[in-house]
Every structure is written in structure tokens, then in C-alpha cells.
PDB file of C-alpha atoms in Angstrom:
ATOM      1  CA  MET X  23       3.059  47.639  -2.411  1.00  0.00           C
ATOM      2  CA  ARG X  24      -0.586  47.542  -3.428  1.00  0.00           C
ATOM      3  CA  THR X  25       0.346  45.932  -6.753  1.00  0.00           C
ATOM      4  CA  ILE X  26       2.333  43.229  -4.983  1.00  0.00           C
ATOM      5  CA  LEU X  27      -0.594  42.472  -2.669  1.00  0.00           C
ATOM      6  CA  ILE X  28      -3.003  42.177  -5.605  1.00  0.00           C
ATOM      7  CA  MET X  29      -0.596  39.894  -7.464  1.00  0.00           C
ATOM      8  CA  LEU X  30      -0.188  37.732  -4.367  1.00  0.00           C
ATOM      9  CA  LEU X  31      -3.959  37.425  -3.913  1.00  0.00           C
ATOM     10  CA  LEU X  32      -4.397  36.576  -7.589  1.00  0.00           C
ATOM     11  CA  PHE X  33      -1.719  33.880  -7.386  1.00  0.00           C
ATOM     12  CA  CYS X  34      -3.311  32.344  -4.281  1.00  0.00           C
ATOM     13  CA  TYR X  35      -6.758  32.325  -5.896  1.00  0.00           C
ATOM     14  CA  GLN X  36      -5.460  30.583  -9.034  1.00  0.00           C
ATOM     15  CA  HIS X  37      -3.585  28.043  -6.926  1.00  0.00           C
ATOM     16  CA  VAL X  38      -6.694  27.147  -4.878  1.00  0.00           C
ATOM     17  CA  ALA X  39      -8.912  26.938  -7.967  1.00  0.00           C
ATOM     18  CA  SER X  40      -6.547  24.607  -9.806  1.00  0.00           C
ATOM     19  CA  ALA X  41      -6.084  22.386  -6.737  1.00  0.00           C
ATOM     20  CA  GLU X  42      -9.810  21.719  -6.615  1.00  0.00           C
ATOM     21  CA  GLU X  43     -10.410  20.827 -10.258  1.00  0.00           C
ATOM     22  CA  LEU X  44     -12.468  17.678 -10.614  1.00  0.00           C
ATOM     23  CA  ASN X  45     -11.074  14.781 -12.614  1.00  0.00           C
ATOM     24  CA  THR X  46     -13.121  11.892 -13.962  1.00  0.00           C
ATOM     25  CA  MET X  47     -12.276   8.236 -14.451  1.00  0.00           C
ATOM     26  CA  ILE X  48     -14.456   5.552 -16.001  1.00  0.00           C
ATOM     27  CA  GLY X  49     -13.260   2.092 -15.148  1.00  0.00           C
ATOM     28  CA  TYR X  50     -13.900  -1.355 -13.763  1.00  0.00           C
ATOM     29  CA  VAL X  51     -13.679  -2.497 -10.165  1.00  0.00           C
ATOM     30  CA  ILE X  52     -11.176  -5.368  -9.924  1.00  0.00           C
ATOM     31  CA  ASP X  53     -10.790  -5.575  -6.133  1.00  0.00           C
ATOM     32  CA  VAL X  54     -12.831  -4.454  -3.128  1.00  0.00           C
ATOM     33  CA  GLU X  55     -11.914  -3.836   0.511  1.00  0.00           C
ATOM     34  CA  ASP X  56     -14.945  -2.613   2.452  1.00  0.00           C
ATOM     35  CA  THR X  57     -15.817   0.764   0.849  1.00  0.00           C
ATOM     36  CA  ARG X  58     -12.512   0.995  -1.025  1.00  0.00           C
ATOM     37  CA  ALA X  59     -12.268  -0.258  -4.589  1.00  0.00           C
ATOM     38  CA  LEU X  60      -9.363  -0.816  -6.943  1.00  0.00           C
ATOM     39  CA  VAL X  61     -10.494   0.694 -10.247  1.00  0.00           C
ATOM     40  CA  VAL X  62      -8.713   0.405 -13.600  1.00  0.00           C
ATOM     41  CA  GLU X  63      -9.493   3.020 -16.217  1.00  0.00           C
ATOM     42  CA  ARG X  64     -11.217   1.653 -19.337  1.00  0.00           C
ATOM     43  CA  ARG X  65      -9.947   2.912 -22.707  1.00  0.00           C
ATOM     44  CA  GLU X  66     -10.942   1.964 -26.242  1.00  0.00           C
ATOM     45  CA  SER X  67      -8.237   0.988 -28.718  1.00  0.00           C
ATOM     46  CA  SER X  68      -8.207  -0.321 -32.270  1.00  0.00           C
ATOM     47  CA  GLU X  69      -7.581  -3.847 -30.934  1.00  0.00           C
ATOM     48  CA  GLY X  70     -10.192  -3.824 -28.175  1.00  0.00           C
ATOM     49  CA  VAL X  71     -10.189  -2.436 -24.662  1.00  0.00           C
ATOM     50  CA  VAL X  72      -7.023  -1.507 -22.800  1.00  0.00           C
ATOM     51  CA  PHE X  73      -6.816  -0.515 -19.176  1.00  0.00           C
ATOM     52  CA  GLY X  74      -4.883   2.258 -17.475  1.00  0.00           C
ATOM     53  CA  GLN X  75      -3.147   2.372 -14.131  1.00  0.00           C
ATOM     54  CA  PRO X  76      -5.127   1.086 -11.143  1.00  0.00           C
ATOM     55  CA  VAL X  77      -6.346   3.505  -8.469  1.00  0.00           C
ATOM     56  CA  TRP X  78      -7.613   2.702  -4.972  1.00  0.00           C
ATOM     57  CA  PHE X  79     -10.628   4.934  -4.351  1.00  0.00           C
ATOM     58  CA  ASN X  80     -12.396   5.498  -1.054  1.00  0.00           C
ATOM     59  CA  LEU X  81     -15.906   5.388  -2.484  1.00  0.00           C
ATOM     60  CA  GLY X  82     -17.998   5.922   0.622  1.00  0.00           C
ATOM     61  CA  GLN X  83     -20.239   3.095  -0.585  1.00  0.00           C
ATOM     62  CA  LYS X  84     -20.001  -0.590  -1.443  1.00  0.00           C
ATOM     63  CA  ALA X  85     -18.934  -1.629  -4.922  1.00  0.00           C
ATOM     64  CA  HIS X  86     -18.759  -5.029  -6.569  1.00  0.00           C
ATOM     65  CA  ILE X  87     -16.074  -6.623  -8.687  1.00  0.00           C
ATOM     66  CA  GLY X  88     -16.960  -6.055 -12.327  1.00  0.00           C
ATOM     67  CA  ASP X  89     -18.899  -2.823 -11.699  1.00  0.00           C
ATOM     68  CA  LEU X  90     -18.298  -0.127 -14.302  1.00  0.00           C
ATOM     69  CA  LEU X  91     -17.942   3.146 -12.377  1.00  0.00           C
ATOM     70  CA  LYS X  92     -17.690   6.806 -13.243  1.00  0.00           C
ATOM     71  CA  VAL X  93     -15.653   8.345 -10.427  1.00  0.00           C
ATOM     72  CA  THR X  94     -14.973  12.046  -9.961  1.00  0.00           C
ATOM     73  CA  TYR X  95     -12.105  13.028  -7.693  1.00  0.00           C
ATOM     74  CA  THR X  96      -9.819  15.977  -6.978  1.00  0.00           C
ATOM     75  CA  ASN X  97      -6.415  14.665  -5.999  1.00  0.00           C
ATOM     76  CA  LEU X  98      -4.602  11.346  -6.090  1.00  0.00           C
ATOM     77  CA  LEU X  99      -1.680  10.296  -3.942  1.00  0.00           C
ATOM     78  CA  LYS X 100       1.220   9.521  -6.253  1.00  0.00           C
ATOM     79  CA  SER X 101       1.790   6.006  -4.959  1.00  0.00           C
ATOM     80  CA  TYR X 102       1.448   2.758  -6.865  1.00  0.00           C
ATOM     81  CA  PRO X 103      -1.304   2.120  -7.123  1.00  0.00           C
ATOM     82  CA  ALA X 104      -2.471   5.694  -6.792  1.00  0.00           C
ATOM     83  CA  GLN X 105      -4.983   6.423  -4.013  1.00  0.00           C
ATOM     84  CA  GLY X 106      -7.729   8.972  -3.655  1.00  0.00           C
ATOM     85  CA  ALA X 107     -11.159   9.814  -2.340  1.00  0.00           C
ATOM     86  CA  ALA X 108     -14.116   9.878  -4.701  1.00  0.00           C
ATOM     87  CA  GLU X 109     -16.205  13.048  -4.783  1.00  0.00           C
ATOM     88  CA  THR X 110     -19.016  11.287  -6.676  1.00  0.00           C
ATOM     89  CA  VAL X 111     -19.552   7.700  -7.806  1.00  0.00           C
ATOM     90  CA  GLN X 112     -21.955   6.580 -10.504  1.00  0.00           C
ATOM     91  CA  VAL X 113     -22.507   2.919 -11.422  1.00  0.00           C
ATOM     92  CA  LEU X 114     -22.810   2.769 -15.209  1.00  0.00           C
ATOM     93  CA  THR X 115     -24.674   0.317 -17.423  1.00  0.00           C
ATOM     94  CA  PRO X 116     -22.449  -2.668 -18.254  1.00  0.00           C
ATOM     95  CA  THR X 117     -20.685  -2.552 -21.625  1.00  0.00           C
ATOM     96  CA  TYR X 118     -21.491  -5.289 -24.140  1.00  0.00           C
ATOM     97  CA  VAL X 119     -19.490  -5.810 -27.323  1.00  0.00           C
ATOM     98  CA  ASN X 120     -21.491  -6.499 -30.502  1.00  0.00           C
ATOM     99  CA  GLY X 121     -22.536 -10.125 -30.509  1.00  0.00           C
ATOM    100  CA  SER X 122     -21.456 -10.933 -26.947  1.00  0.00           C
ATOM    101  CA  ARG X 123     -23.765 -12.441 -24.348  1.00  0.00           C
ATOM    102  CA  ASN X 124     -21.548 -11.377 -21.443  1.00  0.00           C
ATOM    103  CA  SER X 125     -20.654  -7.844 -20.458  1.00  0.00           C
ATOM    104  CA  GLU X 126     -17.054  -6.773 -19.947  1.00  0.00           C
ATOM    105  CA  GLY X 127     -17.769  -6.744 -16.197  1.00  0.00           C
ATOM    106  CA  ASP X 128     -19.032 -10.347 -16.352  1.00  0.00           C
ATOM    107  CA  ILE X 129     -15.800 -11.397 -18.061  1.00  0.00           C
ATOM    108  CA  ILE X 130     -13.691  -9.626 -15.428  1.00  0.00           C
ATOM    109  CA  GLN X 131     -15.569 -11.563 -12.721  1.00  0.00           C
ATOM    110  CA  LYS X 132     -15.098 -14.868 -14.570  1.00  0.00           C
ATOM    111  CA  ALA X 133     -11.396 -14.254 -15.225  1.00  0.00           C
ATOM    112  CA  LEU X 134     -10.676 -13.404 -11.589  1.00  0.00           C
ATOM    113  CA  ILE X 135     -11.784 -16.880 -10.482  1.00  0.00           C
ATOM    114  CA  LYS X 136      -9.563 -18.686 -13.019  1.00  0.00           C
ATOM    115  CA  ASP X 137      -6.529 -20.410 -11.467  1.00  0.00           C
ATOM    116  CA  GLU X 138      -4.063 -18.572 -13.730  1.00  0.00           C
ATOM    117  CA  VAL X 139      -5.325 -15.211 -12.467  1.00  0.00           C
ATOM    118  CA  LYS X 140      -5.849 -16.272  -8.838  1.00  0.00           C
ATOM    119  CA  GLN X 141      -2.164 -17.223  -8.648  1.00  0.00           C
ATOM    120  CA  LEU X 142      -1.123 -13.632  -9.424  1.00  0.00           C
ATOM    121  CA  ASN X 143      -0.410 -11.298  -6.508  1.00  0.00           C
ATOM    122  CA  LYS X 144      -3.128  -8.611  -6.761  1.00  0.00           C
ATOM    123  CA  PRO X 145      -4.087  -9.210 -10.426  1.00  0.00           C
ATOM    124  CA  VAL X 146      -4.656  -6.179 -12.654  1.00  0.00           C
ATOM    125  CA  ILE X 147      -6.301  -6.396 -16.072  1.00  0.00           C
ATOM    126  CA  VAL X 148      -4.229  -5.064 -18.978  1.00  0.00           C
ATOM    127  CA  SER X 149      -6.464  -5.671 -22.009  1.00  0.00           C
ATOM    128  CA  MET X 150      -9.601  -7.402 -23.238  1.00  0.00           C
ATOM    129  CA  VAL X 151     -10.678  -8.423 -26.759  1.00  0.00           C
ATOM    130  CA  PHE X 152     -13.867 -10.151 -27.940  1.00  0.00           C
ATOM    131  CA  SER X 153     -13.582 -12.131 -31.175  1.00  0.00           C
ATOM    132  CA  GLN X 154     -15.318 -15.182 -32.652  1.00  0.00           C
ATOM    133  CA  GLY X 155     -17.338 -15.958 -29.548  1.00  0.00           C
ATOM    134  CA  GLN X 156     -14.530 -15.728 -27.021  1.00  0.00           C
ATOM    135  CA  TRP X 157     -12.849 -13.147 -24.820  1.00  0.00           C
ATOM    136  CA  THR X 158      -9.088 -12.886 -24.567  1.00  0.00           C
ATOM    137  CA  THR X 159      -8.023 -11.104 -21.390  1.00  0.00           C
ATOM    138  CA  VAL X 160      -4.493 -10.213 -20.339  1.00  0.00           C
ATOM    139  CA  TRP X 161      -3.612  -9.847 -16.643  1.00  0.00           C
ATOM    140  CA  LYS X 162      -0.484  -9.027 -14.643  1.00  0.00           C
ATOM    141  CA  PRO X 163       0.407  -8.864 -10.957  1.00  0.00           C
ATOM    142  CA  LEU X 164       0.124  -5.399  -9.448  1.00  0.00           C
ATOM    143  CA  LEU X 165       3.860  -5.067  -8.842  1.00  0.00           C
ATOM    144  CA  ASP X 166       5.241  -7.138 -11.721  1.00  0.00           C
ATOM    145  CA  GLU X 167       5.244  -7.032 -15.516  1.00  0.00           C
ATOM    146  CA  LYS X 168       4.804 -10.768 -16.210  1.00  0.00           C
ATOM    147  CA  GLU X 169       1.555 -11.099 -18.150  1.00  0.00           C
ATOM    148  CA  VAL X 170      -0.899 -13.997 -18.185  1.00  0.00           C
ATOM    149  CA  THR X 171      -3.457 -14.507 -20.963  1.00  0.00           C
ATOM    150  CA  VAL X 172      -6.825 -16.034 -20.104  1.00  0.00           C
ATOM    151  CA  VAL X 173      -9.370 -16.999 -22.774  1.00  0.00           C
ATOM    152  CA  ILE X 174     -13.026 -17.214 -21.752  1.00  0.00           C
ATOM    153  CA  ALA X 175     -15.856 -18.522 -23.934  1.00  0.00           C
ATOM    154  CA  ASP X 176     -18.781 -16.148 -24.281  1.00  0.00           C
TER     155      ASP X 176
END
């Protein structure tokens, strides 16, 4: 009986500890609603920058489109897009690619006001490449797979 009780306590402790592990995401804000922000994870690839799945975070503070954030969180609701509350939020220094005058965040802001992107229902960035003085960005609607390419001069 005592062994069973100890095993049960040990199981409960491990379950609580794992449920409260902090996760971290570094990504760009692509939409804002009050103190909520839609953040897409930034990842490097051999062809440029690719972006992960979008997540709506309750930040507890204002954010701006194009901000590069480091968000720590514990749990996400498994919806699409995922949703969660940020434990901590840090605004990071904008990322510049060698030779570019604009940061990645600047290009996100500029792309979001282009007609091709504005026509998408809740646009989400898929990828971004800087080459020969111009940025090629790929966008898609939140709930669709049809992609739109937008080229922006640096």
C-alpha cells in the first residue's frame, strides 16, 4: 500500500512538472487585436527565412506589426491558429540581412499594405528571401493554401 502511494505521488509530481515546462518562440507579429498578437515563428533555411504556424498570444502588452518577439509560454490550445498566453515577452532587435537597408519587420509591414496581400483573408507569411536588392515574400490566407508572391524593393 505504501509503495502504491509513493508511486502515485511520484506520477502526479512528474505530471505537474511536465505540464508547466516553458516553451519559447521567436517570431514576427503579423496581426494585432488589442493586447493579442498573431505571431509566426521565424526559422532560418538554406533559401532564406521560412515561417512556422501562426499562434495568437495574449501578450498582456501592446505589440506592433513587424515586431520581432521572443515569447515564452506553457500551453497552447490546439486550434488553428493555436492560441496561448505569454508568460514573458521580449521585443528583439530587428533582423537585417547582409546588404539590406530594411529589416525583415519593415518588409512585413510593407508587404501587408500591398493590394495582393490585403485581398487575402487573414494573410500569413510563408517565406522571405533577400537577393539582389529586393525581397521576395510569399503569403497565404490563414485558412487556405493558395500562395501569393510579393516582391518589394529594398
